[in-house]
């Protein structure tokens, strides 16, 4: 598991020093910064988005409770205070634990372990899919929105990109295999040796296994038919299509 990042905010320098010493001797806990001034701390917290914030409640200017209401969504708070009366109020925000001063190391470790469990249960972030692809056309690079692509056809060593609201196809030197790898697989499907289509732009499929898309009618060969049937099954409101059947009709 990756180290948990943390920031300490407390207006008492001795309290900050104690927590810094606890962080230093705790494995897989990374201190990004410490602050004795809550106003200075706010911008750093928003910019660095720590996993964990050790936060005093009673501070001048902006108290810890006010600061906690403006934190990044993923940051969990461990309040550190000498006052028990704030315990109930602290759970109105994204509070992980509440440590009473003087804070003992064993209590500190319990709070850190709670944070580890929270982050272990969260799914790993998925890589962001690009919204555009670069296509070299007539010696220039065109930045094309993926949403605009209706279908792609192959012609020997070239492919033609057919776009919404574009009168002519964009011709570029690529292979169909390279185009398959370039486009998101959940949005584009190869239905023919020479055709890749945007699945959401298919208008209809007739009983002769022909796909109507844009101004094109594409007959699906047997080698691609089973995969296409499976796609129809996954997108239909009821599973009436049988996987592996020779024809869609």
PDB file of C-alpha atoms in Angstrom:
ATOM      1  CA  UNK A   1       0.000   0.000   0.000  1.00  0.00           C
ATOM      2  CA  UNK A   2       1.220   3.511  -0.790  1.00  0.00           C
ATOM      3  CA  UNK A   3       2.202   5.785   2.137  1.00  0.00           C
ATOM      4  CA  UNK A   4      -0.570   7.917   3.622  1.00  0.00           C
ATOM      5  CA  UNK A   5       0.147  11.634   3.250  1.00  0.00           C
ATOM      6  CA  UNK A   6      -0.699  13.961   6.122  1.00  0.00           C
ATOM      7  CA  UNK A   7      -0.638  17.593   7.259  1.00  0.00           C
ATOM      8  CA  UNK A   8      -0.566  18.880  10.850  1.00  0.00           C
ATOM      9  CA  UNK A   9      -2.374  22.081  11.866  1.00  0.00           C
ATOM     10  CA  UNK A  10      -2.138  23.279  15.482  1.00  0.00           C
ATOM     11  CA  UNK A  11      -1.447  26.749  16.882  1.00  0.00           C
ATOM     12  CA  UNK A  12       0.716  25.278  19.668  1.00  0.00           C
ATOM     13  CA  UNK A  13       4.315  24.659  18.466  1.00  0.00           C
ATOM     14  CA  UNK A  14       4.883  21.983  21.134  1.00  0.00           C
ATOM     15  CA  UNK A  15       1.794  20.066  19.982  1.00  0.00           C
ATOM     16  CA  UNK A  16       3.033  20.278  16.386  1.00  0.00           C
ATOM     17  CA  UNK A  17       6.466  18.974  17.394  1.00  0.00           C
ATOM     18  CA  UNK A  18       4.938  16.027  19.244  1.00  0.00           C
ATOM     19  CA  UNK A  19       2.799  15.012  16.288  1.00  0.00           C
ATOM     20  CA  UNK A  20       5.746  15.439  13.905  1.00  0.00           C
ATOM     21  CA  UNK A  21       7.761  13.026  16.060  1.00  0.00           C
ATOM     22  CA  UNK A  22       4.885  10.525  15.945  1.00  0.00           C
ATOM     23  CA  UNK A  23       4.661  10.768  12.162  1.00  0.00           C
ATOM     24  CA  UNK A  24       8.419  10.333  11.798  1.00  0.00           C
ATOM     25  CA  UNK A  25       8.435   7.003  13.627  1.00  0.00           C
ATOM     26  CA  UNK A  26       5.267   5.633  11.995  1.00  0.00           C
ATOM     27  CA  UNK A  27       5.882   3.484   8.894  1.00  0.00           C
ATOM     28  CA  UNK A  28       4.140   4.476   5.643  1.00  0.00           C
ATOM     29  CA  UNK A  29       3.060   7.878   6.925  1.00  0.00           C
ATOM     30  CA  UNK A  30       4.377  10.861   4.956  1.00  0.00           C
ATOM     31  CA  UNK A  31       4.313  14.385   6.420  1.00  0.00           C
ATOM     32  CA  UNK A  32       3.684  16.990   3.709  1.00  0.00           C
ATOM     33  CA  UNK A  33       3.690  20.087   5.949  1.00  0.00           C
ATOM     34  CA  UNK A  34       2.965  21.486   9.413  1.00  0.00           C
ATOM     35  CA  UNK A  35       1.240  24.785  10.251  1.00  0.00           C
ATOM     36  CA  UNK A  36       0.552  26.841  13.346  1.00  0.00           C
ATOM     37  CA  UNK A  37      -1.663  29.255  11.414  1.00  0.00           C
ATOM     38  CA  UNK A  38      -4.984  27.954  10.052  1.00  0.00           C
ATOM     39  CA  UNK A  39      -5.301  30.601   7.322  1.00  0.00           C
ATOM     40  CA  UNK A  40      -1.925  29.688   5.826  1.00  0.00           C
ATOM     41  CA  UNK A  41      -2.816  26.014   6.118  1.00  0.00           C
ATOM     42  CA  UNK A  42      -6.018  26.216   4.036  1.00  0.00           C
ATOM     43  CA  UNK A  43      -4.347  26.886   0.682  1.00  0.00           C
ATOM     44  CA  UNK A  44      -1.716  24.190   1.235  1.00  0.00           C
ATOM     45  CA  UNK A  45      -4.367  21.612   2.150  1.00  0.00           C
ATOM     46  CA  UNK A  46      -6.438  22.400  -0.941  1.00  0.00           C
ATOM     47  CA  UNK A  47      -3.364  22.277  -3.177  1.00  0.00           C
ATOM     48  CA  UNK A  48      -1.736  19.123  -1.755  1.00  0.00           C
ATOM     49  CA  UNK A  49      -4.929  17.200  -0.862  1.00  0.00           C
ATOM     50  CA  UNK A  50      -3.484  15.069   1.952  1.00  0.00           C
ATOM     51  CA  UNK A  51      -5.053  11.750   2.883  1.00  0.00           C
ATOM     52  CA  UNK A  52      -5.062  12.692   6.543  1.00  0.00           C
ATOM     53  CA  UNK A  53      -5.229  15.963   8.486  1.00  0.00           C
ATOM     54  CA  UNK A  54      -4.299  16.211  12.167  1.00  0.00           C
ATOM     55  CA  UNK A  55      -6.268  19.296  13.161  1.00  0.00           C
ATOM     56  CA  UNK A  56      -6.604  21.276  16.375  1.00  0.00           C
ATOM     57  CA  UNK A  57     -10.050  22.751  17.022  1.00  0.00           C
ATOM     58  CA  UNK A  58      -9.447  25.857  19.109  1.00  0.00           C
ATOM     59  CA  UNK A  59      -7.279  28.193  17.019  1.00  0.00           C
ATOM     60  CA  UNK A  60      -7.279  31.943  16.311  1.00  0.00           C
ATOM     61  CA  UNK A  61      -8.644  33.374  13.030  1.00  0.00           C
ATOM     62  CA  UNK A  62     -10.297  30.205  11.695  1.00  0.00           C
ATOM     63  CA  UNK A  63     -10.936  27.398  14.164  1.00  0.00           C
ATOM     64  CA  UNK A  64     -10.512  23.745  13.242  1.00  0.00           C
ATOM     65  CA  UNK A  65     -14.228  23.088  12.863  1.00  0.00           C
ATOM     66  CA  UNK A  66     -14.595  25.876  10.288  1.00  0.00           C
ATOM     67  CA  UNK A  67     -11.509  24.703   8.429  1.00  0.00           C
ATOM     68  CA  UNK A  68     -12.809  21.124   8.317  1.00  0.00           C
ATOM     69  CA  UNK A  69     -15.891  22.236   6.384  1.00  0.00           C
ATOM     70  CA  UNK A  70     -13.716  23.456   3.486  1.00  0.00           C
ATOM     71  CA  UNK A  71     -11.467  20.411   3.015  1.00  0.00           C
ATOM     72  CA  UNK A  72     -10.965  18.395  -0.206  1.00  0.00           C
ATOM     73  CA  UNK A  73     -13.432  15.505  -0.353  1.00  0.00           C
ATOM     74  CA  UNK A  74     -10.810  12.759   0.017  1.00  0.00           C
ATOM     75  CA  UNK A  75      -9.082  14.236   3.099  1.00  0.00           C
ATOM     76  CA  UNK A  76      -9.971  12.556   6.408  1.00  0.00           C
ATOM     77  CA  UNK A  77      -9.697  14.510   9.662  1.00  0.00           C
ATOM     78  CA  UNK A  78      -8.283  13.480  13.014  1.00  0.00           C
ATOM     79  CA  UNK A  79      -9.148  16.221  15.507  1.00  0.00           C
ATOM     80  CA  UNK A  80      -6.559  16.906  18.217  1.00  0.00           C
ATOM     81  CA  UNK A  81      -7.863  18.937  21.143  1.00  0.00           C
ATOM     82  CA  UNK A  82      -7.832  19.334  24.899  1.00  0.00           C
ATOM     83  CA  UNK A  83     -11.614  19.820  25.047  1.00  0.00           C
ATOM     84  CA  UNK A  84     -14.048  16.899  25.200  1.00  0.00           C
ATOM     85  CA  UNK A  85     -17.090  19.065  24.461  1.00  0.00           C
ATOM     86  CA  UNK A  86     -16.235  19.253  20.758  1.00  0.00           C
ATOM     87  CA  UNK A  87     -16.411  15.492  20.237  1.00  0.00           C
ATOM     88  CA  UNK A  88     -20.055  15.351  19.135  1.00  0.00           C
ATOM     89  CA  UNK A  89     -19.789  18.387  16.844  1.00  0.00           C
ATOM     90  CA  UNK A  90     -16.679  16.967  15.175  1.00  0.00           C
ATOM     91  CA  UNK A  91     -18.642  14.125  13.579  1.00  0.00           C
ATOM     92  CA  UNK A  92     -20.627  16.587  11.481  1.00  0.00           C
ATOM     93  CA  UNK A  93     -17.624  16.721   9.151  1.00  0.00           C
ATOM     94  CA  UNK A  94     -15.465  14.035   7.534  1.00  0.00           C
ATOM     95  CA  UNK A  95     -13.983  12.967  10.883  1.00  0.00           C
ATOM     96  CA  UNK A  96     -11.981   9.788  11.230  1.00  0.00           C
ATOM     97  CA  UNK A  97     -11.023  10.059  14.900  1.00  0.00           C
ATOM     98  CA  UNK A  98     -10.904  12.423  17.874  1.00  0.00           C
ATOM     99  CA  UNK A  99      -7.737  12.523  20.003  1.00  0.00           C
ATOM    100  CA  UNK A 100      -7.670  14.222  23.381  1.00  0.00           C
ATOM    101  CA  UNK A 101      -4.501  16.013  24.484  1.00  0.00           C
ATOM    102  CA  UNK A 102      -2.051  15.027  25.799  1.00  0.00           C
ATOM    103  CA  UNK A 103      -1.988  12.585  22.884  1.00  0.00           C
ATOM    104  CA  UNK A 104      -0.315   9.243  23.449  1.00  0.00           C
ATOM    105  CA  UNK A 105       1.436   7.428  20.647  1.00  0.00           C
ATOM    106  CA  UNK A 106      -0.730   4.290  20.953  1.00  0.00           C
ATOM    107  CA  UNK A 107      -3.884   6.413  20.432  1.00  0.00           C
ATOM    108  CA  UNK A 108      -2.207   8.130  17.477  1.00  0.00           C
ATOM    109  CA  UNK A 109      -1.479   4.720  15.909  1.00  0.00           C
ATOM    110  CA  UNK A 110      -5.130   3.671  16.276  1.00  0.00           C
ATOM    111  CA  UNK A 111      -6.210   6.758  14.298  1.00  0.00           C
ATOM    112  CA  UNK A 112      -3.634   6.056  11.572  1.00  0.00           C
ATOM    113  CA  UNK A 113      -4.780   2.430  11.323  1.00  0.00           C
ATOM    114  CA  UNK A 114      -8.373   3.620  10.846  1.00  0.00           C
ATOM    115  CA  UNK A 115      -7.161   5.767   7.960  1.00  0.00           C
ATOM    116  CA  UNK A 116      -5.321   2.837   6.373  1.00  0.00           C
ATOM    117  CA  UNK A 117      -8.463   0.698   6.477  1.00  0.00           C
ATOM    118  CA  UNK A 118     -10.512   3.469   4.863  1.00  0.00           C
ATOM    119  CA  UNK A 119      -8.083   3.860   1.964  1.00  0.00           C
ATOM    120  CA  UNK A 120      -7.614   0.097   1.518  1.00  0.00           C
ATOM    121  CA  UNK A 121     -11.380  -0.270   1.010  1.00  0.00           C
ATOM    122  CA  UNK A 122     -11.514   2.434  -1.653  1.00  0.00           C
ATOM    123  CA  UNK A 123     -11.168   1.237  -5.266  1.00  0.00           C
ATOM    124  CA  UNK A 124      -8.041   2.315  -7.103  1.00  0.00           C
ATOM    125  CA  UNK A 125      -8.659   5.349  -9.311  1.00  0.00           C
ATOM    126  CA  UNK A 126      -9.215   4.464 -12.945  1.00  0.00           C
ATOM    127  CA  UNK A 127      -7.043   6.117 -15.549  1.00  0.00           C
ATOM    128  CA  UNK A 128      -8.841   8.947 -17.276  1.00  0.00           C
ATOM    129  CA  UNK A 129      -9.862   8.166 -20.837  1.00  0.00           C
ATOM    130  CA  UNK A 130      -8.701  10.760 -23.390  1.00  0.00           C
ATOM    131  CA  UNK A 131     -11.426  12.803 -25.091  1.00  0.00           C
ATOM    132  CA  UNK A 132      -9.475  13.363 -28.310  1.00  0.00           C
ATOM    133  CA  UNK A 133      -7.076  11.603 -30.675  1.00  0.00           C
ATOM    134  CA  UNK A 134      -4.412  13.136 -32.899  1.00  0.00           C
ATOM    135  CA  UNK A 135      -4.639  12.170 -36.581  1.00  0.00           C
ATOM    136  CA  UNK A 136      -2.016  13.136 -39.165  1.00  0.00           C
ATOM    137  CA  UNK A 137      -3.790  14.425 -42.278  1.00  0.00           C
ATOM    138  CA  UNK A 138      -1.990  16.005 -45.282  1.00  0.00           C
ATOM    139  CA  UNK A 139       1.156  16.575 -43.234  1.00  0.00           C
ATOM    140  CA  UNK A 140      -0.721  18.235 -40.340  1.00  0.00           C
ATOM    141  CA  UNK A 141      -1.882  16.883 -37.002  1.00  0.00           C
ATOM    142  CA  UNK A 142      -5.624  17.175 -36.402  1.00  0.00           C
ATOM    143  CA  UNK A 143      -6.901  16.959 -32.813  1.00  0.00           C
ATOM    144  CA  UNK A 144     -10.195  15.094 -33.275  1.00  0.00           C
ATOM    145  CA  UNK A 145     -12.861  14.698 -30.610  1.00  0.00           C
ATOM    146  CA  UNK A 146     -13.676  11.027 -30.026  1.00  0.00           C
ATOM    147  CA  UNK A 147     -17.344  12.014 -29.718  1.00  0.00           C
ATOM    148  CA  UNK A 148     -17.284  13.161 -33.361  1.00  0.00           C
ATOM    149  CA  UNK A 149     -16.112   9.857 -34.825  1.00  0.00           C
ATOM    150  CA  UNK A 150     -18.962   7.900 -36.464  1.00  0.00           C
ATOM    151  CA  UNK A 151     -16.984   5.057 -38.027  1.00  0.00           C
ATOM    152  CA  UNK A 152     -13.572   4.210 -39.479  1.00  0.00           C
ATOM    153  CA  UNK A 153     -12.905   2.254 -42.672  1.00  0.00           C
ATOM    154  CA  UNK A 154      -9.681   0.676 -43.882  1.00  0.00           C
ATOM    155  CA  UNK A 155      -8.190   0.991 -47.370  1.00  0.00           C
ATOM    156  CA  UNK A 156      -4.871  -0.861 -47.821  1.00  0.00           C
ATOM    157  CA  UNK A 157      -2.293   1.081 -45.761  1.00  0.00           C
ATOM    158  CA  UNK A 158      -4.673   3.935 -44.983  1.00  0.00           C
ATOM    159  CA  UNK A 159      -7.771   4.453 -42.853  1.00  0.00           C
ATOM    160  CA  UNK A 160     -10.611   6.919 -43.290  1.00  0.00           C
ATOM    161  CA  UNK A 161     -12.164   8.612 -40.262  1.00  0.00           C
ATOM    162  CA  UNK A 162     -15.797   9.630 -40.853  1.00  0.00           C
ATOM    163  CA  UNK A 163     -16.853  12.415 -38.494  1.00  0.00           C
ATOM    164  CA  UNK A 164     -20.117  14.092 -37.597  1.00  0.00           C
ATOM    165  CA  UNK A 165     -20.633  17.337 -39.514  1.00  0.00           C
ATOM    166  CA  UNK A 166     -17.549  16.749 -41.710  1.00  0.00           C
ATOM    167  CA  UNK A 167     -18.339  16.453 -45.454  1.00  0.00           C
ATOM    168  CA  UNK A 168     -15.169  14.486 -46.227  1.00  0.00           C
ATOM    169  CA  UNK A 169     -13.430  11.670 -44.413  1.00  0.00           C
ATOM    170  CA  UNK A 170     -10.014  12.295 -42.846  1.00  0.00           C
ATOM    171  CA  UNK A 171      -7.458  10.030 -44.537  1.00  0.00           C
ATOM    172  CA  UNK A 172      -4.382   9.002 -42.586  1.00  0.00           C
ATOM    173  CA  UNK A 173      -1.586   6.419 -42.829  1.00  0.00           C
ATOM    174  CA  UNK A 174      -2.535   3.861 -40.135  1.00  0.00           C
ATOM    175  CA  UNK A 175      -3.542   0.231 -39.743  1.00  0.00           C
ATOM    176  CA  UNK A 176      -6.947  -0.882 -38.480  1.00  0.00           C
ATOM    177  CA  UNK A 177      -5.219  -2.644 -35.586  1.00  0.00           C
ATOM    178  CA  UNK A 178      -3.610   0.662 -34.548  1.00  0.00           C
ATOM    179  CA  UNK A 179      -7.018   2.369 -34.687  1.00  0.00           C
ATOM    180  CA  UNK A 180      -8.543  -0.392 -32.519  1.00  0.00           C
ATOM    181  CA  UNK A 181      -5.892   0.252 -29.868  1.00  0.00           C
ATOM    182  CA  UNK A 182      -6.324   4.013 -30.144  1.00  0.00           C
ATOM    183  CA  UNK A 183     -10.093   4.190 -29.589  1.00  0.00           C
ATOM    184  CA  UNK A 184     -11.915   3.321 -26.317  1.00  0.00           C
ATOM    185  CA  UNK A 185     -13.062  -0.297 -26.503  1.00  0.00           C
ATOM    186  CA  UNK A 186     -16.263   0.368 -24.587  1.00  0.00           C
ATOM    187  CA  UNK A 187     -17.374   2.825 -27.286  1.00  0.00           C
ATOM    188  CA  UNK A 188     -16.046   1.368 -30.557  1.00  0.00           C
ATOM    189  CA  UNK A 189     -16.437  -2.092 -32.046  1.00  0.00           C
ATOM    190  CA  UNK A 190     -14.788  -3.746 -35.031  1.00  0.00           C
ATOM    191  CA  UNK A 191     -17.576  -5.392 -37.031  1.00  0.00           C
ATOM    192  CA  UNK A 192     -15.656  -6.107 -40.228  1.00  0.00           C
ATOM    193  CA  UNK A 193     -12.057  -6.487 -41.389  1.00  0.00           C
ATOM    194  CA  UNK A 194     -12.353  -2.972 -42.801  1.00  0.00           C
ATOM    195  CA  UNK A 195     -14.777  -1.243 -40.397  1.00  0.00           C
ATOM    196  CA  UNK A 196     -14.781   0.015 -36.813  1.00  0.00           C
ATOM    197  CA  UNK A 197     -18.000   1.728 -35.669  1.00  0.00           C
ATOM    198  CA  UNK A 198     -19.058   3.970 -32.794  1.00  0.00           C
ATOM    199  CA  UNK A 199     -21.582   1.659 -31.147  1.00  0.00           C
ATOM    200  CA  UNK A 200     -23.818   4.474 -29.882  1.00  0.00           C
ATOM    201  CA  UNK A 201     -24.219   5.792 -33.433  1.00  0.00           C
ATOM    202  CA  UNK A 202     -25.570   2.585 -34.977  1.00  0.00           C
ATOM    203  CA  UNK A 203     -29.024   3.418 -36.346  1.00  0.00           C
ATOM    204  CA  UNK A 204     -30.286  -0.121 -36.858  1.00  0.00           C
ATOM    205  CA  UNK A 205     -29.315  -3.698 -37.684  1.00  0.00           C
ATOM    206  CA  UNK A 206     -31.506  -5.441 -40.266  1.00  0.00           C
ATOM    207  CA  UNK A 207     -32.377  -9.121 -40.657  1.00  0.00           C
ATOM    208  CA  UNK A 208     -29.579  -9.584 -43.193  1.00  0.00           C
ATOM    209  CA  UNK A 209     -26.942  -8.734 -40.569  1.00  0.00           C
ATOM    210  CA  UNK A 210     -26.329  -5.279 -42.014  1.00  0.00           C
ATOM    211  CA  UNK A 211     -25.429  -2.328 -39.795  1.00  0.00           C
ATOM    212  CA  UNK A 212     -26.750   1.097 -40.751  1.00  0.00           C
ATOM    213  CA  UNK A 213     -24.472   3.897 -39.556  1.00  0.00           C
ATOM    214  CA  UNK A 214     -24.052   7.374 -41.004  1.00  0.00           C
ATOM    215  CA  UNK A 215     -24.520   6.968 -44.774  1.00  0.00           C
ATOM    216  CA  UNK A 216     -22.978   3.488 -44.746  1.00  0.00           C
ATOM    217  CA  UNK A 217     -24.556   0.013 -44.765  1.00  0.00           C
ATOM    218  CA  UNK A 218     -22.056  -2.590 -43.556  1.00  0.00           C
ATOM    219  CA  UNK A 219     -22.665  -6.338 -43.777  1.00  0.00           C
ATOM    220  CA  UNK A 220     -21.184  -8.200 -40.795  1.00  0.00           C
ATOM    221  CA  UNK A 221     -19.161 -11.266 -41.904  1.00  0.00           C
ATOM    222  CA  UNK A 222     -19.483 -14.542 -39.978  1.00  0.00           C
ATOM    223  CA  UNK A 223     -16.079 -14.041 -38.322  1.00  0.00           C
ATOM    224  CA  UNK A 224     -17.307 -10.915 -36.521  1.00  0.00           C
ATOM    225  CA  UNK A 225     -20.939 -11.904 -36.011  1.00  0.00           C
ATOM    226  CA  UNK A 226     -20.637 -13.690 -32.666  1.00  0.00           C
ATOM    227  CA  UNK A 227     -18.848 -10.765 -31.027  1.00  0.00           C
ATOM    228  CA  UNK A 228     -21.474  -8.406 -32.401  1.00  0.00           C
ATOM    229  CA  UNK A 229     -24.294 -10.607 -31.104  1.00  0.00           C
ATOM    230  CA  UNK A 230     -22.716 -10.543 -27.652  1.00  0.00           C
ATOM    231  CA  UNK A 231     -22.571  -6.775 -27.869  1.00  0.00           C
ATOM    232  CA  UNK A 232     -26.278  -6.621 -28.770  1.00  0.00           C
ATOM    233  CA  UNK A 233     -27.084  -8.887 -25.819  1.00  0.00           C
ATOM    234  CA  UNK A 234     -25.206  -6.651 -23.402  1.00  0.00           C
ATOM    235  CA  UNK A 235     -26.975  -3.533 -24.657  1.00  0.00           C
ATOM    236  CA  UNK A 236     -30.507  -4.866 -25.133  1.00  0.00           C
ATOM    237  CA  UNK A 237     -33.317  -4.463 -22.591  1.00  0.00           C
ATOM    238  CA  UNK A 238     -34.021  -8.212 -22.747  1.00  0.00           C
ATOM    239  CA  UNK A 239     -31.704 -11.023 -23.768  1.00  0.00           C
ATOM    240  CA  UNK A 240     -33.537 -12.350 -26.804  1.00  0.00           C
ATOM    241  CA  UNK A 241     -30.389 -12.569 -28.922  1.00  0.00           C
ATOM    242  CA  UNK A 242     -28.600 -15.898 -28.612  1.00  0.00           C
ATOM    243  CA  UNK A 243     -24.850 -15.777 -28.498  1.00  0.00           C
ATOM    244  CA  UNK A 244     -23.167 -17.742 -31.247  1.00  0.00           C
ATOM    245  CA  UNK A 245     -26.129 -17.933 -33.598  1.00  0.00           C
ATOM    246  CA  UNK A 246     -25.226 -17.600 -37.269  1.00  0.00           C
ATOM    247  CA  UNK A 247     -27.561 -14.678 -37.987  1.00  0.00           C
ATOM    248  CA  UNK A 248     -28.924 -11.786 -35.931  1.00  0.00           C
ATOM    249  CA  UNK A 249     -32.411 -12.279 -37.326  1.00  0.00           C
TER     250      UNK A 249
END
